[in-house]
Coordinates of C-alpha atoms in Angstrom, one line a residue:
Chain H
X19 CA 30.3 3.8 -22.4
X20 CA 28.8 6.5 -23.6
X21 CA 25.6 5.4 -22.8
X22 CA 26.2 4.1 -19.4
X23 CA 27.9 8.0 -18.8
X24 CA 24.9 9.4 -19.6
X25 CA 22.5 7.0 -17.6
X26 CA 25.1 7.9 -14.9
X27 CA 23.6 11.1 -15.2
X28 CA 20.5 11.0 -15.9
X29 CA 20.2 8.4 -12.4
X30 CA 21.8 11.3 -10.4
X31 CA 19.5 13.5 -11.2
X32 CA 16.5 11.0 -11.0
X33 CA 18.6 9.9 -7.7
X34 CA 18.5 13.6 -6.2
X35 CA 14.6 13.5 -6.0
X36 CA 14.2 9.7 -4.6
X37 CA 17.2 10.5 -2.4
X38 CA 15.0 14.1 -0.9
X39 CA 11.9 12.0 -0.9
X40 CA 13.5 9.2 1.0
X41 CA 14.6 11.4 3.6
X42 CA 10.8 12.1 4.4
X43 CA 10.5 8.3 4.9
X44 CA 13.4 7.7 6.8
X45 CA 13.1 10.4 9.2
X46 CA 9.7 8.9 9.9
X47 CA 10.3 6.0 9.8
X48 CA 13.1 5.9 12.7
X49 CA 11.1 7.9 15.0
X50 CA 7.3 6.6 15.1
X51 CA 8.0 3.4 13.1
X52 CA 5.4 4.2 10.3
X53 CA 5.5 3.9 6.7
X54 CA 4.2 6.8 6.1
X55 CA 2.0 5.9 2.9
X56 CA 1.1 9.7 2.3
X57 CA 4.5 10.9 1.7
X58 CA 4.9 10.1 -2.1
X59 CA 1.5 12.2 -2.3
X60 CA 2.6 14.7 0.0
X61 CA 5.7 15.0 -2.6
X62 CA 3.1 15.6 -5.4
X63 CA 1.2 18.0 -3.4
X64 CA 4.2 20.0 -3.6
X65 CA 4.8 20.1 -7.5
X66 CA 1.1 21.6 -7.6
X67 CA 1.5 24.6 -4.9
X68 CA 4.1 25.4 -7.0
X69 CA 2.6 25.8 -10.4
X70 CA -0.1 27.6 -8.5
X71 CA 2.9 29.8 -7.1
X72 CA 3.9 29.9 -10.9
X73 CA 0.4 30.9 -12.1
X74 CA 0.1 33.8 -9.6
X75 CA 3.4 35.4 -9.9
X76 CA 2.5 35.2 -13.4
X77 CA -0.7 37.1 -12.7
X78 CA 1.4 39.9 -11.1
X79 CA 3.5 40.5 -13.6
X80 CA 6.6 38.7 -12.1
X81 CA 8.7 37.0 -14.8
X82 CA 12.2 36.9 -13.6
X83 CA 13.2 33.3 -14.0
X84 CA 15.0 32.9 -10.6
X85 CA 12.6 34.8 -8.5
X86 CA 9.7 33.1 -9.5
X87 CA 11.5 29.6 -9.1
X88 CA 12.7 30.8 -5.8
X89 CA 9.5 32.0 -4.7
X90 CA 7.7 29.0 -5.9
X91 CA 10.2 26.8 -3.9
X92 CA 9.4 28.8 -1.2
X93 CA 5.7 28.8 -1.1
X94 CA 5.5 25.2 -1.6
X95 CA 8.0 24.0 0.6
X96 CA 6.4 25.9 3.8
X97 CA 2.2 25.1 2.8
X98 CA 3.3 21.6 2.0
X99 CA 5.4 21.4 5.6
X100 CA 2.1 22.5 7.4
X101 CA 0.2 20.0 5.5
X102 CA 2.6 17.0 6.6
X103 CA 2.2 18.2 10.0
X104 CA -1.5 18.7 9.5
X105 CA -1.9 15.0 8.2
X106 CA 0.2 13.8 11.1
X107 CA -2.0 15.3 13.8
X108 CA -5.6 13.7 12.0
X109 CA -4.0 10.8 10.5
X110 CA -1.4 9.5 12.5
X111 CA -1.2 10.9 16.2
X112 CA -4.6 9.7 17.5
X113 CA -2.7 6.1 15.8
X114 CA 0.1 5.9 17.3
X115 CA 0.2 2.8 19.0
X116 CA -1.9 0.8 16.7
X117 CA 0.3 -0.6 14.4
X118 CA -1.9 -2.1 11.6
X119 CA -4.6 0.8 12.0
X120 CA -2.0 3.4 11.3
X121 CA -1.1 1.9 7.8
X122 CA -4.5 1.5 6.5
X123 CA -4.5 5.1 7.8
X124 CA -1.8 6.2 5.5
X125 CA -3.3 4.3 3.1
X126 CA -6.6 6.6 3.4
X127 CA -4.4 9.7 3.5
X128 CA -2.6 9.0 0.2
X129 CA -5.8 8.5 -1.4
X130 CA -7.2 11.7 -0.2
X131 CA -4.7 13.8 -1.2
X132 CA -4.1 12.0 -4.5
X133 CA -7.9 12.4 -5.0
X134 CA -8.1 15.5 -3.5
X135 CA -5.7 16.9 -6.4
X136 CA -8.3 15.2 -8.6
X137 CA -10.3 17.4 -7.5
X138 CA -9.0 20.6 -7.2
X139 CA -6.7 20.3 -9.9
X140 CA -7.1 17.8 -13.0
X141 CA -7.6 14.7 -13.9
X142 CA -5.0 14.7 -16.7
X143 CA -1.3 16.2 -17.0
X144 CA -0.4 19.4 -16.5
X145 CA 2.1 21.6 -18.1
X146 CA 5.5 23.4 -15.8
X147 CA 6.2 26.7 -17.4
X148 CA 9.6 26.3 -19.3
X149 CA 12.0 28.2 -17.4
X150 CA 15.4 27.1 -18.0
X151 CA 16.4 26.7 -21.4
X152 CA 20.0 26.7 -20.8
X153 CA 21.7 23.7 -23.6
X154 CA 23.9 23.1 -20.4
X155 CA 27.2 21.8 -21.6
X156 CA 28.4 18.8 -24.1
X157 CA 31.2 16.7 -22.3
X158 CA 32.5 14.6 -25.3
X159 CA 29.1 12.7 -26.3
X160 CA 27.5 13.8 -23.2
X161 CA 25.3 16.2 -22.5
X162 CA 24.4 17.6 -19.0
X163 CA 21.9 20.8 -19.0
X164 CA 21.9 23.3 -16.7
X165 CA 18.4 22.4 -14.4
X166 CA 20.3 18.8 -14.1
X167 CA 23.5 20.3 -12.2
X168 CA 20.3 22.7 -10.4
X169 CA 19.4 19.8 -9.5
X170 CA 22.0 17.8 -7.8
X171 CA 24.0 20.5 -6.5
X172 CA 20.9 22.5 -4.8
X173 CA 19.9 18.6 -3.6
X174 CA 23.1 18.0 -1.8
X175 CA 23.0 21.3 -0.3
X176 CA 19.3 20.8 1.2
X177 CA 20.6 17.2 2.3
X178 CA 23.6 18.6 4.1
X179 CA 21.3 21.3 5.5
X180 CA 19.1 18.5 7.2
X181 CA 22.0 16.6 8.2
X182 CA 23.1 19.8 10.3
X183 CA 20.1 20.8 11.6
X184 CA 19.7 16.5 13.1
X185 CA 23.1 16.2 14.3
X186 CA 24.0 19.9 15.2
X187 CA 20.6 21.6 16.4
X188 CA 18.8 21.1 19.7
X189 CA 15.6 19.7 17.7
X190 CA 17.9 17.2 15.9
X191 CA 19.1 15.8 19.1
X192 CA 15.5 15.6 20.3
X193 CA 14.6 13.5 17.4
X194 CA 17.5 11.3 17.8
X195 CA 16.4 10.7 21.0
X196 CA 13.0 9.9 20.3
X197 CA 14.3 7.5 17.9
X198 CA 16.1 5.4 20.4
X199 CA 13.7 5.4 23.4
X200 CA 10.1 7.4 23.5
X201 CA 9.4 7.1 26.7
X202 CA 13.1 8.2 28.2
X203 CA 12.7 11.2 25.9
X204 CA 9.4 12.1 27.1
X205 CA 10.8 11.7 30.5
X206 CA 13.8 13.9 30.1
X207 CA 11.3 16.8 29.1
X208 CA 11.0 16.5 25.2
X209 CA 7.9 17.1 23.5
X210 CA 7.5 14.3 21.9
X211 CA 4.5 15.5 19.7
X212 CA 6.0 18.5 18.8
X213 CA 8.9 17.0 17.6
X214 CA 7.2 14.1 15.9
X215 CA 5.7 17.5 14.2
X216 CA 8.8 19.3 13.4
X217 CA 10.3 15.9 11.6
X218 CA 7.0 15.6 9.7
X219 CA 7.5 19.5 8.7
X220 CA 10.9 19.0 7.7
X221 CA 10.3 15.9 5.5
X222 CA 7.5 17.1 3.6
X223 CA 9.8 20.2 2.7
X224 CA 12.4 18.3 1.4
X225 CA 9.4 16.7 -0.8
X226 CA 7.9 19.4 -1.7
X227 CA 11.4 20.1 -3.3
X228 CA 11.9 17.6 -4.7
X229 CA 8.5 18.0 -5.9
X230 CA 8.7 21.7 -7.8
X231 CA 12.0 20.4 -9.8
X232 CA 10.2 17.3 -10.9
X233 CA 7.8 19.4 -12.6
X234 CA 10.8 21.7 -14.0
X235 CA 12.6 19.0 -15.1
X236 CA 9.5 16.5 -16.4
X237 CA 7.6 20.0 -17.7
X238 CA 4.5 18.1 -16.9
X239 CA 2.7 16.5 -13.5
X240 CA -0.2 14.6 -12.4
X241 CA -2.3 14.0 -9.2
X242 CA -0.9 10.4 -9.6
X243 CA 2.6 11.4 -9.8
X244 CA 3.8 10.6 -5.9
X245 CA 2.7 6.9 -5.9
X246 CA 5.2 5.1 -8.1
X247 CA 8.3 7.7 -6.5
X248 CA 7.0 7.5 -3.2
X249 CA 7.5 3.5 -3.3
X250 CA 10.5 3.9 -5.1
X251 CA 11.6 6.5 -2.6
X252 CA 11.2 4.5 0.2
X253 CA 13.0 1.4 -1.4
X254 CA 16.0 3.6 -1.5
X255 CA 15.4 4.5 2.2
X256 CA 15.2 1.0 3.2
X257 CA 18.3 0.1 0.5
X258 CA 20.1 2.7 2.7
X259 CA 19.1 1.5 6.1
X260 CA 15.7 2.8 7.0
X261 CA 16.0 5.1 10.0
X262 CA 19.3 6.8 8.6
X263 CA 20.0 9.7 7.3
X264 CA 23.4 9.2 5.2
X265 CA 21.7 5.8 4.5
X266 CA 18.8 7.3 2.3
X267 CA 20.6 9.7 0.7
X268 CA 23.1 7.0 -0.8
X269 CA 20.0 4.5 -1.2
X270 CA 18.7 7.5 -3.6
X271 CA 21.6 7.8 -5.4
X272 CA 22.4 4.4 -5.8
X273 CA 18.7 3.5 -6.9
X274 CA 18.9 6.2 -9.3
X275 CA 22.1 5.2 -11.0
X276 CA 21.1 1.9 -11.1
X277 CA 17.7 2.2 -12.3
X278 CA 19.4 4.3 -15.0
X279 CA 21.4 1.6 -16.5
X280 CA 19.1 -0.6 -16.2
X281 CA 17.0 1.6 -18.5
X282 CA 19.1 2.4 -20.9
X283 CA 21.0 -1.3 -21.1
X284 CA 17.8 -3.1 -21.0
X285 CA 14.7 -1.3 -21.5
X286 CA 12.8 1.4 -19.8
X287 CA 9.6 -0.6 -19.4
X288 CA 11.4 -2.8 -16.9
X289 CA 13.0 -0.3 -15.0
X290 CA 10.1 -0.5 -12.5
X291 CA 10.7 -4.2 -12.0
X292 CA 14.3 -3.8 -11.3
X293 CA 13.8 -1.6 -8.5
X294 CA 11.3 -3.9 -6.7
X295 CA 13.2 -6.6 -7.9
X296 CA 17.0 -4.7 -5.8
X297 CA 14.1 -3.8 -3.1
X298 CA 13.0 -7.4 -2.3
X299 CA 17.0 -8.9 -2.7
X300 CA 18.2 -6.5 -0.4
X301 CA 15.3 -7.0 2.5
X302 CA 16.2 -10.7 2.4
X303 CA 19.9 -10.3 1.9
X304 CA 20.9 -7.5 4.4
X305 CA 17.4 -6.3 6.0
X306 CA 19.0 -3.7 7.8
X307 CA 20.2 -1.5 4.7
X308 CA 23.7 -1.0 3.3
X309 CA 24.5 1.8 6.3
X310 CA 21.6 0.5 8.7
X311 CA 21.8 -0.6 12.1
X312 CA 20.6 -3.6 13.3
X313 CA 16.5 -3.6 14.1
X314 CA 15.0 -5.2 17.0
X315 CA 11.2 -6.2 16.2
X316 CA 9.2 -3.8 17.6
X317 CA 5.3 -4.3 18.2
Chain C
X20 CA -28.7 -4.5 23.6
X21 CA -28.4 -7.4 25.7
X22 CA -26.8 -10.8 24.5
X23 CA -30.0 -12.1 23.3
X24 CA -30.8 -9.3 21.4
X25 CA -27.3 -9.2 19.8
X26 CA -28.4 -12.8 19.0
X27 CA -31.0 -12.3 17.0
X28 CA -30.2 -9.1 14.8
X29 CA -27.1 -11.5 13.8
X30 CA -29.9 -14.3 12.9
X31 CA -32.2 -11.8 11.4
X32 CA -29.4 -10.6 9.0
X33 CA -27.9 -13.8 8.6
X34 CA -30.9 -15.0 7.2
X35 CA -31.9 -12.0 5.1
X36 CA -28.2 -12.6 3.5
X37 CA -29.1 -16.0 2.5
X38 CA -32.3 -14.8 1.2
X39 CA -30.9 -12.0 -1.3
X40 CA -28.0 -14.7 -2.1
X41 CA -30.4 -17.0 -3.4
X42 CA -33.8 -14.4 -4.2
X43 CA -31.3 -12.1 -6.6
X44 CA -30.4 -14.7 -9.6
X45 CA -34.9 -15.5 -9.6
X46 CA -36.0 -12.0 -9.7
X47 CA -32.6 -9.7 -10.6
X48 CA -32.0 -7.8 -13.7
X49 CA -29.1 -9.2 -15.9
X50 CA -27.4 -6.1 -14.2
X51 CA -28.0 -6.6 -10.6
X52 CA -26.8 -10.4 -11.2
X53 CA -23.8 -8.8 -12.8
X54 CA -23.0 -7.1 -9.9
X55 CA -23.8 -9.9 -7.0
X56 CA -21.1 -12.1 -9.2
X57 CA -19.0 -9.5 -8.7
X58 CA -19.5 -9.4 -4.7
X59 CA -19.2 -12.8 -5.0
X60 CA -15.8 -12.8 -6.1
X61 CA -14.9 -10.1 -3.7
X62 CA -16.6 -12.1 -0.9
X63 CA -13.7 -14.9 -2.1
X64 CA -11.1 -12.5 -2.3
X65 CA -11.8 -11.0 1.0
X66 CA -11.8 -14.5 2.7
X67 CA -8.5 -15.5 1.0
X68 CA -6.6 -12.3 2.7
X69 CA -8.8 -13.0 5.7
X70 CA -6.4 -15.8 6.0
X71 CA -3.5 -13.7 5.4
X72 CA -3.9 -10.3 7.3
X73 CA -6.8 -11.7 9.9
X74 CA -5.8 -14.6 11.2
X75 CA -2.3 -15.1 10.8
X76 CA -1.6 -11.0 10.9
X77 CA 0.5 -10.5 7.9
X78 CA -0.1 -7.6 6.5
X79 CA 0.1 -8.1 2.7
X80 CA -0.1 -4.8 0.1
X81 CA 0.4 -7.7 -2.9
X82 CA -2.7 -9.7 -3.1
X83 CA -3.9 -8.5 -6.3
X84 CA -0.8 -10.3 -7.9
X85 CA -2.2 -13.8 -6.8
X86 CA -5.3 -12.9 -8.2
X87 CA -3.7 -12.2 -11.3
X88 CA -1.5 -15.2 -11.3
X89 CA -5.0 -17.5 -11.0
X90 CA -7.0 -15.4 -13.7
X91 CA -4.1 -15.6 -15.9
X92 CA -3.3 -19.4 -15.4
X93 CA -6.5 -19.9 -16.2
X94 CA -7.0 -17.5 -19.8
X95 CA -4.0 -18.8 -20.9
X96 CA -4.7 -22.3 -20.4
X97 CA -8.2 -21.8 -21.9
X98 CA -7.0 -19.7 -24.5
X99 CA -3.8 -21.2 -25.9
X100 CA -4.1 -25.1 -24.5
X101 CA -7.5 -25.2 -25.2
X102 CA -8.5 -27.0 -21.6
X103 CA -11.2 -27.3 -20.0
X104 CA -12.1 -24.8 -16.8
X105 CA -12.1 -27.4 -14.7
X106 CA -8.7 -28.4 -15.3
X107 CA -7.2 -25.7 -15.0
X108 CA -8.6 -24.5 -11.3
X109 CA -5.8 -27.3 -9.8
X110 CA -3.1 -25.7 -12.4
X111 CA -4.0 -22.1 -10.7
X112 CA -3.7 -23.7 -7.6
X113 CA -0.8 -24.9 -7.9
X114 CA 1.0 -21.6 -9.4
X115 CA -0.4 -19.6 -6.9
X116 CA 1.0 -21.9 -4.1
X117 CA 4.5 -22.2 -5.9
X118 CA 4.3 -18.2 -6.2
X119 CA 3.2 -18.1 -2.6
X120 CA 6.3 -20.2 -1.5
X121 CA 8.9 -18.2 -3.8
X122 CA 7.4 -14.5 -2.1
X123 CA 7.2 -15.8 1.4
X124 CA 9.5 -18.1 2.4
X125 CA 12.3 -15.5 1.9
X126 CA 10.1 -12.5 3.4
X127 CA 8.4 -14.2 6.2
X128 CA 11.7 -13.7 8.8
X129 CA 11.0 -9.9 8.3
X130 CA 9.5 -7.2 10.2
X131 CA 6.0 -7.2 9.8
X132 CA 5.8 -3.9 7.9
X133 CA 8.8 -4.9 5.7
X134 CA 7.0 -7.6 4.7
X135 CA 3.8 -5.4 4.0
X136 CA 6.7 -3.6 1.7
X137 CA 7.9 -6.4 -0.4
X138 CA 4.6 -8.2 -1.2
X139 CA 3.9 -4.5 -2.3
X140 CA 6.5 -4.5 -4.7
X141 CA 5.5 -8.2 -6.0
X142 CA 2.3 -6.9 -6.7
X143 CA 3.6 -4.8 -9.0
X144 CA 6.1 -6.4 -10.7
X145 CA 3.3 -8.7 -11.2
X146 CA 1.5 -6.4 -12.8
X147 CA 4.6 -4.8 -14.6
X148 CA 5.5 -7.9 -15.9
X149 CA 1.6 -8.8 -17.7
X150 CA 2.1 -5.6 -18.9
X151 CA 5.2 -6.2 -20.7
X152 CA 5.4 -9.8 -21.3
X153 CA 3.8 -10.8 -24.8
X154 CA 2.1 -14.4 -23.6
X155 CA -0.3 -12.4 -21.6
X156 CA -1.4 -10.1 -23.6
X157 CA 0.0 -7.0 -23.2
X158 CA -1.8 -3.8 -22.2
X159 CA -4.8 -5.4 -23.6
X160 CA -4.9 -8.4 -22.0
X161 CA -6.1 -11.3 -23.0
X162 CA -9.8 -12.3 -24.3
X163 CA -11.8 -14.7 -26.3
X164 CA -11.8 -16.7 -22.7
X165 CA -14.4 -19.5 -23.2
X166 CA -17.5 -20.3 -21.3
X167 CA -17.2 -22.8 -18.3
X168 CA -19.2 -26.7 -18.6
X169 CA -20.6 -28.8 -16.6
X170 CA -21.2 -32.0 -18.5
X171 CA -22.6 -30.6 -22.1
X172 CA -23.9 -27.6 -20.5
X173 CA -22.2 -24.6 -21.3
X174 CA -22.7 -21.8 -18.3
X175 CA -22.9 -18.4 -20.0
X176 CA -26.3 -16.6 -18.3
X177 CA -25.5 -14.6 -16.1
X178 CA -27.7 -17.0 -13.3
X179 CA -25.6 -19.8 -14.6
X180 CA -22.4 -18.0 -13.6
X181 CA -23.7 -16.6 -10.1
X182 CA -24.6 -19.8 -9.2
X183 CA -21.1 -20.8 -10.3
X184 CA -19.9 -17.9 -8.2
X185 CA -21.7 -18.8 -5.4
X186 CA -20.4 -22.3 -5.3
X187 CA -17.0 -21.2 -5.0
X188 CA -17.4 -18.6 -2.5
X189 CA -19.4 -21.0 -0.4
X190 CA -16.4 -23.4 -0.4
X191 CA -14.6 -21.0 0.3
X192 CA -16.4 -19.5 3.3
X193 CA -16.8 -23.2 4.5
X194 CA -12.6 -23.6 4.3
X195 CA -12.0 -20.6 5.8
X196 CA -14.4 -21.5 8.6
X197 CA -12.7 -24.9 9.5
X198 CA -8.9 -23.3 8.8
X199 CA -9.9 -21.0 11.6
X200 CA -10.9 -23.9 14.0
X201 CA -7.8 -26.0 13.3
X202 CA -4.6 -26.8 15.1
X203 CA -3.4 -24.4 12.3
X204 CA -6.0 -21.6 12.4
X205 CA -5.0 -21.5 16.4
X206 CA -1.3 -21.6 16.0
X207 CA -2.3 -18.4 13.8
X208 CA -3.6 -16.5 16.5
X209 CA -0.9 -17.4 19.1
X210 CA 1.5 -16.2 16.6
X211 CA 0.3 -13.5 15.7
X212 CA -1.3 -12.5 19.4
X213 CA 2.4 -13.3 20.9
X214 CA 5.1 -14.8 17.9
X215 CA 7.5 -15.5 21.4
X216 CA 5.6 -17.1 23.4
X217 CA 3.8 -19.0 20.8
X218 CA 6.9 -20.3 19.5
X219 CA 7.9 -21.2 23.0
X220 CA 4.9 -23.7 23.2
X221 CA 6.3 -25.7 20.2
X222 CA 4.6 -23.6 17.4
X223 CA 7.0 -23.1 14.5
X224 CA 6.2 -19.5 13.3
X225 CA 7.5 -19.4 10.1
X226 CA 5.9 -22.7 8.7
X227 CA 2.7 -21.9 10.0
X228 CA 2.9 -18.1 8.3
X229 CA 4.1 -19.8 5.3
X230 CA 1.1 -22.0 5.1
X231 CA -1.4 -19.0 5.8
X232 CA 0.3 -17.0 3.1
X233 CA -0.2 -20.3 0.7
X234 CA -3.5 -20.9 1.3
X235 CA -4.5 -17.4 1.4
X236 CA -3.2 -17.3 -2.7
X237 CA -4.6 -20.5 -3.7
X238 CA -7.9 -18.8 -2.2
X239 CA -7.2 -15.7 -4.4
X240 CA -5.7 -17.9 -7.2
X241 CA -9.5 -19.7 -7.4
X242 CA -10.9 -16.5 -7.4
X243 CA -9.1 -15.2 -10.2
X244 CA -9.7 -18.3 -12.3
X245 CA -13.5 -17.4 -11.9
X246 CA -13.3 -13.7 -12.5
X247 CA -11.2 -14.7 -16.2
X248 CA -14.1 -16.9 -17.2
X249 CA -16.9 -14.5 -15.7
X250 CA -15.3 -11.3 -17.3
X251 CA -14.2 -13.6 -20.5
X252 CA -11.3 -10.8 -21.2
X253 CA -8.9 -10.0 -18.4
X254 CA -5.9 -7.5 -18.7
X255 CA -3.2 -5.8 -16.0
X256 CA -6.1 -3.0 -15.2
X257 CA -7.7 -5.3 -12.9
X258 CA -4.7 -6.1 -10.9
X259 CA -3.7 -2.8 -10.0
X260 CA -2.3 -1.8 -6.2
X261 CA -5.4 -0.1 -5.9
X262 CA -7.0 -3.5 -6.2
X263 CA -4.9 -5.1 -3.3
X264 CA -6.1 -1.8 -1.3
X265 CA -10.2 -3.0 -2.1
X266 CA -9.6 -6.0 -1.0
X267 CA -7.8 -4.9 2.1
X268 CA -10.9 -2.7 3.1
X269 CA -13.3 -5.4 2.6
X270 CA -11.7 -7.2 5.2
X271 CA -11.0 -4.0 7.3
X272 CA -14.3 -2.9 6.8
X273 CA -15.8 -6.3 8.2
X274 CA -13.8 -6.3 11.1
X275 CA -10.3 -8.4 10.9
X276 CA -10.9 -12.4 11.0
X277 CA -14.8 -12.1 10.7
X278 CA -16.6 -14.2 8.1
X279 CA -20.0 -12.5 8.2
X280 CA -18.1 -9.1 7.7
X281 CA -16.3 -9.8 4.9
X282 CA -19.2 -11.2 3.3
X283 CA -20.9 -7.5 4.5
X284 CA -18.5 -5.7 3.3
X285 CA -18.1 -7.4 0.3
X286 CA -21.2 -6.1 -0.5
X287 CA -21.0 -2.8 0.8
X288 CA -17.6 -2.2 -0.9
X289 CA -18.9 -3.3 -4.6
X290 CA -22.7 -1.8 -4.1
X291 CA -22.0 1.8 -2.6
X292 CA -19.7 2.4 -5.9
X293 CA -22.6 1.1 -8.0
X294 CA -25.3 3.2 -5.8
X295 CA -22.1 6.3 -5.9
X296 CA -21.9 6.4 -9.9
X297 CA -23.6 9.7 -10.0
X298 CA -20.9 11.0 -7.5
X299 CA -17.8 9.1 -9.8
X300 CA -15.5 12.3 -9.2
X301 CA -15.6 12.3 -5.4
X302 CA -15.5 8.4 -5.1
X303 CA -11.6 7.7 -4.5
X304 CA -11.8 10.8 -2.0
X305 CA -14.4 10.0 -0.3
X306 CA -12.8 6.5 0.0
X307 CA -10.0 7.7 1.4
X308 CA -11.5 10.0 4.3
X309 CA -13.7 7.4 4.6
X310 CA -10.5 5.0 5.9
X311 CA -9.1 7.2 7.8
X312 CA -12.2 7.9 9.8
X313 CA -13.2 4.6 10.0
X314 CA -9.7 3.6 11.3
X315 CA -10.2 6.4 13.9
X316 CA -14.1 5.8 14.9
X317 CA -14.0 2.2 14.6
X318 CA -11.2 0.4 14.4
X319 CA -12.6 -2.7 14.8
X320 CA -14.4 -2.9 12.0
X321 CA -18.6 -3.3 10.8
X322 CA -19.1 -6.6 12.1
X323 CA -15.9 -7.8 14.4
X324 CA -15.4 -11.5 15.1
X325 CA -16.8 -13.3 18.3
X326 CA -12.9 -14.3 18.9
X327 CA -11.5 -10.6 18.5
X328 CA -14.1 -9.6 20.9
X329 CA -13.3 -11.6 23.8
X330 CA -9.5 -11.1 23.4
X331 CA -10.2 -7.2 23.6
X332 CA -12.7 -7.5 26.5
X333 CA -10.2 -9.3 27.9
X334 CA -7.2 -7.1 27.4
X335 CA -9.3 -4.6 29.2
X336 CA -10.1 -6.6 32.5
X337 CA -6.3 -7.3 32.6
X338 CA -5.9 -3.4 31.8
X339 CA -8.4 -2.7 34.7
X340 CA -7.3 -5.0 37.4
X341 CA -3.8 -4.2 37.1
X342 CA -4.8 -0.4 37.0
X343 CA -6.2 -1.2 40.3
X344 CA -3.3 -3.0 41.9
X345 CA -1.3 0.3 40.8
X346 CA -4.2 2.5 42.4
X347 CA -4.0 0.3 45.7
X348 CA 0.0 0.1 45.8
X349 CA -0.4 4.5 45.7
X350 CA -3.4 4.4 48.4
X351 CA -1.2 2.0 50.4
X352 CA 2.1 3.8 50.2
X353 CA 0.2 7.4 50.8
X354 CA -0.8 6.0 53.7

C-alpha cells in the first residue's frame, strides 16, 4: 500500500508534465489535425532556455530562488512560445493541405530542434541549479517534496487558466470555431492564420513551463529529453480523447499514475512498454479516447 | 526537356546504376564494397516500406520493428539452434508476417494518423523489449552470428556478401515491380486515392491494407536476416525510431511509389553521411532542415513515379477545367 501511495504521488508529478505537454498536442490536433512531432522538442527547448536564464541571472548576481525561478519561467515561456509560432510559420503553414508532407515536415522540425540544441548547448547531460531543497512533508511512510507540490499545484493553475482562455475569451471562441469548421470560421471573419499561430504560442508556453519544472525536478536535461516524453504526452492526449482539453489533463495524470504503478510493482525498465501498450489498446478499443467525441476521417 | 530527352536521361541513369552495381565489387576497396552492401540493405528496406507507404498510403513510423524481428530471428536461430541461414529465412518471413498481422488487424481500421502513432509505439515496444529481454542479448545484442553458406562455400568476403545482398535486393525489386502491376497493386492505388470509391467498386480495404502491411513486413524481415549475417552482430541501437525515419526518408526523397527513386535515394542516404563524416556534428541538424526544405520545395521527391506524375497532371487538368467553368459562369452572370 505504501508503494502504491508513493507511486501515486510520483505519478501525479510526472502526470502533470504529461498533461501540460499533452495540452499542446491536443490543441494543435483539434484545430489543424496535425500530430505536431516537434512539440516534445519544444518542451526540451523550454528547459534549455530556462537553464540559460538561470545562468544569466547568476551572472547578474540575482540569487533569490523564487525570483530567479519566476523569471526563468517567464523568459523561457515567452521565447519558446515565439519559437512555436516560428515553427508553424516556416514548416507547417505552407503545407496545411498536404497531409503526409506536413507530417514529414514535422519530423524534420523535430530533428532540427533536437540537433540545434545539440549544437548550441551540449551533446551530454546538463545540470540544472538545485534551488528548492525543502524536505517537504512525510505522511506516514510516504514522502512528498515541496517541489512536487509546486509542480502539481502550478500545473493545475495553468491548466485551469488555459481552460478559461479557450472557453471564456474571444480568441478561445475563435479556436473552438476553427476546430469545428475552418471554412465557416473564415467566412465569419476569423483570421485563421493568426488563431492557429496563437494556438501554437499557447501550447508552446505550457510545454516550456513543463520543461523548466522538469529541469528542477530531475536536475538534469539533455537535448533528446523531449522525444520520449513527447510520445507519451501524445499518448496521454489520445487517452483522454484528442482535441479535448479536459481529456488531455485527465489522460496525462492517468498515464503518469499508471506508469508509476507499473514502475513500482513491475520494473521501471518496462514502464515505457506499459505506456505504449496502453496507447495501442486505447486506440483499438476506444479510438475517440475517454472523453473525446467521435471523429470522422477527414483527408 | 522533351519526353524523348527525358527517356534518354532515365536510360543513361539506369545504365550507370547497373554499371556501378556490378563494377563496385570488382574495382572497389573493401570499404567501398561495404558501403555498397549497406546501400543494398536500404534498397530492400526502402522497397518494403514503399509497399506500405507508397503503394497503400499507410504511414508507418515503426518500420524498423520488422527489420529488427527479421534480424533477431535469424541471429537467434543461427546462434542457438545452429540452423543454416537459408532455413532461417522462412522463419523470419513467418515471424514478421505474423507480427504484421497482429499489429495490423486491429489498427488498420483506424484514422491514418492514429495508425502512424500506433506503429511508432509498436516500434518502441519492440526496441525496448529487445533491450530488456535475456534471449535477445539485452543492450549488447547478439554476436558471433555465423556466415551464410551456399553448398560448401562460406560467404565471408565483402564481395561475396555484396553479391548475396544484390541478389536479395533484385528479388525484392522484381517483387515490388510486379506487385505494383498486380490486381492487389491496383487495389492499393484505388484505396490510397479514395477509400470510399474503392469500396464501392468491390475492393475490401481492410484486407488489401493488411496485405500491404504484411508484405512490407516480410520485405523488412528479409532485409533484417541479411543484415544479421552481414554484420555478424546486432544490437537494439540499429532499430531505433531514427532508423524508421531514415527508411521513410529513403522513399520520400526518392518519390513515393517510385522504384528507381528508392534505389537512388538509398544510395544518397547512405553515401551522403559517409561523405559528410567530417561534418559529423551538424549532420542530423542538416538532415532535419533538409527534410523541411524538401517538403516545401519538392514534395514529389527526386525521381517521382510515372503513375504519380500522370495522376498529378490529371488533377491539375480537372482543376483547371473546373476553374474555367467557374470563370465562364461568372462571366455569364456579370453579362
